[in-house]
């Protein structure tokens, strides 16, 4: 799957089976080839079980469920006007966040986009703190000054939460640049949506990351819709790994609905960055169940398309089935984990609701580190 | 005292700060092997090596953004923009990212970066290469903006900018790079937000920054022949401006003319004039005068360009008007 030489087309995991799957989106004339058989690779599962251990895999299941229950609660709170403004739910994409974070170490960094609640939680930020930020309360990670799209936790090298599509790739490359400048062996993972790939800044940054051999892992979360515009309607190529070929960068398409595939790809990319000084470009083929934001009714796709994705490729169900089939846990035990996550995220709503708004005296703080002048 | 050219003074500031702090590095188009488009970075590659003096592709947004990300982790990038006409390609990175990081993270991130390069008209460069774009940056909370007018100030201000913990936009002047002036051997810093009286006077205050400070000085010599003693203020930092310096001067002269190279609307000069008119209303004996570039893209024709730019004649005329003299 190495792309360096660009001799061959990038190999898509499960590519051969794609054409026979029944998921061809109803409204797309060009069949989209990323649809994969909703089955976890048995050999990969076996390998990761050995590498990670049962507890870690069960914890990854718990993390994915936490992300989903959290977003369900956030959606409800939005409808009650407890959360306002833009709110982009991550439901459907959980395997990408959890698979990625499970492959990173504490010294690694993350820079991400505005659909980032899941990334934050998977990185270890607390449900309470993230929910409080969504509620605009002082116990949020940015004391309510950031909001849903701008979650930061510098203590975990979680460098935000950015709202200008594509802009964060340069910041991510910059964090990776700093790692290299200091001679540290750590990577920066930068998340982008597939809609961001057409921004000029992405190409400027990928070129420099490749030329300067920065320890950058670019993760394209291809959920197939840039707001309401499908990838086929706007991109000259639907195989996004082709974008990286021009920069002689390692590129790979990954089944983003399989947490094991995501973990393995990110782990390999981190090793590649740390040991060979080579950046990677990983296209995670995933799917978002909800609208682009809370105000999007998703009229641009059929209900059947969404249902098929949920029924046949859901990342949580896939991991659940694997865990039960391999007898790490029983259905009942997994249900208990789900219940615990349900409680935790409901508690987070209560916590956020009870938290105070920031004191108005802080309206003008945090603009500068040093500003011994008045603020008008 | 020894004399250095403006570009040499900047070069010394860069070298001294890179020597002092391992976290400082210089990045931009042609800064390393070419020694800088305007030779500001001459010799730095040889002295500090390719790890810290970094040539980039022509991708202003990209290398500005990479530097901003690096600054979040505590590095102190100095980003050279060949000119600010190109720097606005990176305005998204500066306005939406560098300037907002601290506030959006409630103080968790800081961005100690300097984005520097040539601004203003260079002479017969045409409309796309002859712009004074400081207003774009002065408008944005989260940024600080400095524009030195002399070699002495250039050195002391750049050192301050590099040590500043916040993003600093540092706009030099294409026509001043060769200008010589006294620069002390010993180390000195010029504080952020402090202006300077470049000529003392009692009859009218001319407020300016960067290149047009010199136009004001020339004009004040002419005005002196007519018995008008102009005080020339060089704001040096234009976000924030030195309000106290302006207050002190205008309370003495009771008349003010704001002189800038940029366009008139929504400009730095417009804001300074508004500040004087509002804050010093009771002290003013005449409306605040303004001299600025004409409200047009810069023409190339040799006869037209000087007509668009602020000139000694225009400043003399505005100062006379403020003094009710013909």
XYZ file of C-alpha atoms in Angstrom, chain A:
376
model
C 0.000 0.000 0.000
C 3.022 2.281 0.032
C 2.508 5.213 -2.254
C 5.997 6.543 -2.530
C 6.710 5.377 -6.034
C 3.185 6.019 -7.307
C 3.573 3.094 -9.681
C 0.266 1.596 -8.809
C -3.114 2.852 -7.826
C -3.489 2.924 -4.052
C -4.957 -0.278 -2.825
C -8.198 0.163 -0.994
C -8.841 -2.308 1.757
C -11.539 -4.651 0.580
C -11.668 -2.924 -2.778
C -12.614 -6.013 -4.755
C -15.706 -6.578 -2.768
C -16.884 -3.018 -2.979
C -18.663 -3.277 -6.298
C -20.880 -6.081 -5.117
C -22.029 -4.418 -1.919
C -25.578 -3.148 -1.923
C -24.808 0.345 -0.610
C -24.585 2.355 -3.809
C -25.965 5.697 -2.680
C -29.354 6.236 -4.206
C -28.689 9.715 -5.556
C -25.207 9.291 -6.917
C -24.672 8.490 -10.523
C -21.079 7.507 -9.975
C -20.911 4.528 -7.662
C -18.741 5.278 -4.710
C -16.178 2.605 -4.281
C -15.356 2.906 -0.604
C -18.158 0.758 0.688
C -16.650 -2.142 2.431
C -17.797 -5.392 3.756
C -18.781 -4.801 7.326
C -16.538 -7.422 8.716
C -13.430 -7.155 10.785
C -10.369 -8.767 9.356
C -9.916 -11.875 11.489
C -6.146 -11.871 11.268
C -5.900 -8.191 12.175
C -8.214 -8.719 15.130
C -6.117 -11.593 16.349
C -2.914 -9.608 16.004
C -4.239 -6.565 17.826
C -5.692 -8.711 20.602
C -2.198 -9.950 21.202
C -0.648 -6.507 20.975
C -3.186 -4.532 22.949
C -4.664 -7.048 25.325
C -8.323 -7.695 26.061
C -8.707 -4.851 28.546
C -7.557 -2.241 26.097
C -9.897 -3.530 23.396
C -12.833 -3.493 25.774
C -11.803 0.021 26.839
C -11.854 1.050 23.180
C -15.390 -0.278 22.945
C -16.271 1.756 26.023
C -14.695 4.865 24.500
C -16.655 4.497 21.285
C -19.881 4.089 23.205
C -18.997 7.104 25.361
C -18.568 9.214 22.212
C -21.914 8.135 20.846
C -23.893 8.577 24.045
C -22.222 11.931 24.598
C -23.266 13.173 21.175
C -26.793 11.897 21.635
C -26.980 13.894 24.842
C -25.459 16.919 23.144
C -28.082 16.694 20.391
C -30.870 16.638 22.965
C -29.361 19.509 24.910
C -29.140 21.500 21.682
C -32.825 20.986 21.088
C -33.461 22.344 24.594
C -31.345 25.408 23.644
C -28.805 24.526 26.322
C -26.222 24.391 23.541
C -26.410 27.068 20.865
C -24.671 28.192 17.723
C -23.066 25.572 15.537
C -22.925 22.049 16.879
C -21.507 19.250 14.730
C -22.155 15.756 15.967
C -19.659 12.945 15.466
C -22.113 10.035 15.523
C -21.086 7.313 13.075
C -17.394 8.225 12.999
C -16.383 6.932 16.443
C -13.947 4.306 15.204
C -11.779 6.975 13.611
C -11.269 8.965 16.814
C -10.886 5.986 19.124
C -8.746 3.954 16.733
C -6.446 6.927 16.240
C -6.061 7.964 19.871
C -5.489 4.383 20.980
C -2.424 4.312 18.733
C -0.891 7.529 20.117
C 1.242 8.216 23.159
C 1.119 11.034 25.670
C 3.895 12.963 23.935
C 2.030 12.975 20.623
C -0.140 15.933 19.658
C -3.507 16.453 18.041
C -4.813 19.317 15.953
C -8.314 18.974 14.643
C -11.396 20.471 13.036
C -14.684 21.642 14.481
C -16.389 18.228 14.585
C -14.095 17.418 17.449
C -16.089 16.401 20.531
C -15.228 12.792 19.752
C -11.533 13.497 19.300
C -11.410 15.327 22.606
C -13.151 12.547 24.529
C -11.076 9.840 22.853
C -7.928 11.750 23.833
C -9.011 11.521 27.452
C -10.719 14.835 28.056
C -13.590 14.424 30.480
C -17.227 14.231 29.436
C -17.996 16.859 32.075
C -15.439 19.328 30.795
C -16.357 18.932 27.135
C -20.089 19.129 27.832
C -19.580 22.219 30.006
C -17.740 23.862 27.097
C -20.675 23.077 24.818
C -22.961 24.662 27.393
C -20.674 27.720 27.426
C -19.914 27.279 31.127
C -16.866 28.109 33.200
C -16.051 24.447 33.868
C -15.543 23.869 30.154
C -12.052 23.314 28.810
C -11.951 26.884 27.509
C -14.142 28.312 30.290
C -16.943 28.726 27.772
C -14.924 31.085 25.582
C -14.344 28.490 22.882
C -17.587 26.606 22.413
C -18.405 23.407 20.570
C -15.920 24.020 17.759
C -12.985 25.158 19.886
C -11.993 22.620 22.492
C -8.419 22.752 23.761
C -6.461 20.916 26.406
C -2.818 21.901 26.219
C -1.966 19.507 29.068
C -2.853 16.630 26.728
C -1.272 18.258 23.657
C -4.782 18.648 22.307
C -4.325 21.838 20.281
C -7.931 22.463 19.243
C -10.708 22.618 17.731
C -10.450 24.938 14.609
C -13.309 26.311 12.559
C -11.876 27.425 9.225
C -12.049 24.394 6.957
C -8.538 23.146 6.189
C -6.639 25.813 8.122
C -5.691 23.431 10.915
C -3.442 21.351 8.649
C -0.821 24.099 8.660
C -0.987 24.287 12.459
C -0.633 20.520 12.677
C 2.353 20.582 10.366
C 3.736 23.340 12.588
C 3.434 21.250 15.730
C 5.142 18.406 13.869
C 7.819 20.872 12.730
C 8.410 21.832 16.365
C 8.763 18.167 17.380
C 11.402 17.719 14.740
C 13.116 21.033 15.560
C 13.510 19.881 19.146
C 14.631 16.437 18.112
C 11.713 14.775 19.880
C 10.318 11.450 18.760
C 6.658 12.274 18.715
C 4.060 12.833 16.036
C 1.274 15.276 15.391
C -2.006 13.939 14.105
C -4.114 16.397 12.175
C -7.728 15.622 11.318
C -9.449 17.041 8.263
C -12.776 16.348 6.666
C -12.736 15.235 3.048
C -14.267 18.600 2.160
C -11.089 20.311 3.364
C -8.894 18.575 0.827
C -9.679 21.190 -1.806
C -8.338 24.100 0.210
C -5.040 25.510 -1.007
C -3.576 25.517 2.492
C -3.820 21.716 2.604
C -1.631 21.368 -0.444
C 0.864 23.984 0.716
C 1.184 22.178 4.030
C 1.397 18.645 2.628
C 4.172 19.724 0.293
C 6.244 21.189 3.117
C 5.493 18.280 5.452
C 6.766 15.854 2.836
C 9.767 17.926 1.748
C 10.832 18.609 5.327
C 9.971 15.090 6.494
C 7.779 16.279 9.339
C 6.283 13.715 11.741
C 2.769 14.600 10.611
C -0.083 12.148 10.234
C -2.851 13.674 8.173
C -6.134 11.929 8.740
C -8.860 12.639 6.259
C -12.197 11.725 7.770
C -14.022 11.022 4.566
C -17.637 10.933 5.683
C -18.615 11.585 2.066
C -20.380 14.898 2.559
C -18.851 18.341 2.778
C -21.870 19.855 4.475
C -24.453 18.813 1.843
C -22.134 18.246 -1.087
C -21.023 14.728 -1.807
C -17.440 13.967 -2.699
C -18.416 12.862 -6.207
C -19.996 16.198 -6.970
C -16.953 18.334 -6.203
C -13.779 16.338 -6.397
C -11.903 15.599 -9.577
C -10.942 12.294 -7.984
C -12.914 10.273 -5.464
C -9.903 8.282 -4.396
C -8.384 10.904 -2.124
C -5.090 9.120 -1.680
C -4.281 10.382 -5.156
C -4.000 13.843 -3.648
C -0.966 12.790 -1.636
C 0.794 11.188 -4.594
C 1.800 14.617 -5.851
C 3.785 15.117 -2.660
C 5.391 11.706 -2.720
C 3.736 11.040 0.628
C 2.708 7.664 1.953
C -1.029 7.389 1.469
C -3.543 4.743 2.312
C -7.304 4.316 2.342
C -8.564 2.730 5.494
C -11.898 1.284 6.534
C -12.790 4.025 8.964
C -15.685 2.033 10.385
C -13.347 -0.625 11.719
C -11.512 0.527 14.817
C -8.823 -2.127 14.361
C -7.997 -0.993 10.837
C -7.803 2.601 12.022
C -5.586 1.716 14.973
C -3.230 -0.347 12.851
C -2.915 2.318 10.163
C -2.211 5.099 12.650
C 0.241 2.987 14.602
C 2.121 2.168 11.408
C 2.076 5.843 10.444
C 3.465 6.873 13.843
C 6.264 4.325 13.491
C 6.948 5.573 9.967
C 7.186 9.149 11.248
C 9.309 8.366 14.272
C 11.625 5.842 12.686
C 11.855 6.992 9.082
C 10.884 10.643 9.365
C 8.084 10.191 6.871
C 4.659 11.810 7.094
C 1.537 9.846 6.209
C -1.800 10.594 4.639
C -4.587 8.319 5.818
C -8.005 8.476 4.261
C -10.514 7.065 6.716
C -13.658 6.019 4.894
C -16.366 6.704 7.376
C -19.898 8.023 7.516
C -21.767 10.632 9.510
C -25.249 9.642 10.565
C -26.515 13.057 11.550
C -26.694 16.259 9.548
C -23.676 18.475 9.016
C -24.733 20.500 12.024
C -27.820 20.487 14.212
C -29.715 22.666 11.742
C -29.145 20.393 8.726
C -32.052 18.114 7.785
C -29.850 16.052 5.419
C -32.093 16.461 2.393
C -29.175 15.710 0.104
C -29.133 11.972 0.834
C -31.748 9.280 1.151
C -32.975 7.922 4.411
C -32.209 4.452 3.068
C -28.585 5.336 2.541
C -28.191 6.401 6.155
C -30.084 3.346 7.397
C -27.953 1.002 5.373
C -24.823 2.514 6.826
C -26.180 2.169 10.323
C -27.453 -1.361 9.830
C -24.494 -2.848 8.034
C -21.353 -0.900 8.884
C -21.864 0.605 12.309
C -18.453 0.727 14.001
C -19.730 0.052 17.489
C -21.810 -2.927 16.439
C -18.850 -4.318 14.559
C -16.563 -4.138 17.555
C -19.309 -5.456 19.814
C -19.812 -8.468 17.559
C -16.095 -9.125 17.426
C -15.715 -8.933 21.201
C -18.612 -11.312 21.762
C -17.556 -13.705 19.005
C -14.056 -13.847 20.430
C -15.415 -14.190 23.940
C -13.664 -11.192 25.508
C -16.965 -10.189 27.033
C -20.582 -11.241 26.841
C -23.402 -9.139 25.413
C -24.626 -8.505 28.948
C -21.246 -7.274 30.079
C -21.054 -4.942 27.096
C -24.575 -3.735 27.848
C -23.392 -2.861 31.326
C -20.560 -0.771 29.826
C -23.078 0.949 27.599
C -25.295 1.692 30.613
C -22.332 3.159 32.469
C -21.531 5.439 29.524
C -25.149 6.432 29.296
C -25.056 7.445 32.957
C -21.718 9.218 32.612
C -22.900 11.370 29.727
C -26.245 12.126 31.364
C -24.324 13.170 34.445
C -22.184 15.366 32.213
C -25.314 17.171 31.054
C -26.349 17.705 34.651
C -22.855 18.856 35.545
C -22.774 21.312 32.649
C -26.226 22.592 33.449
C -25.278 23.282 37.058
C -21.941 24.849 36.183
C -21.830 28.651 36.255
C -21.251 30.989 33.375
C -17.890 32.695 33.424
C -17.684 35.926 35.395
C -18.210 38.947 33.103
C -14.946 40.389 34.421
C -13.205 37.820 32.213
C -14.717 39.226 29.013
C -11.454 40.919 28.083
C -8.912 38.508 29.561
C -6.945 35.951 27.496
C -6.625 38.161 24.428
C -2.891 38.633 24.994
C -0.272 37.221 27.320
C 1.023 40.746 27.895
C -1.199 43.763 27.377
C -0.556 46.489 29.902
C -2.936 48.745 27.966
C -6.662 49.397 28.094
C -9.069 47.342 25.996
C -11.728 49.443 24.351
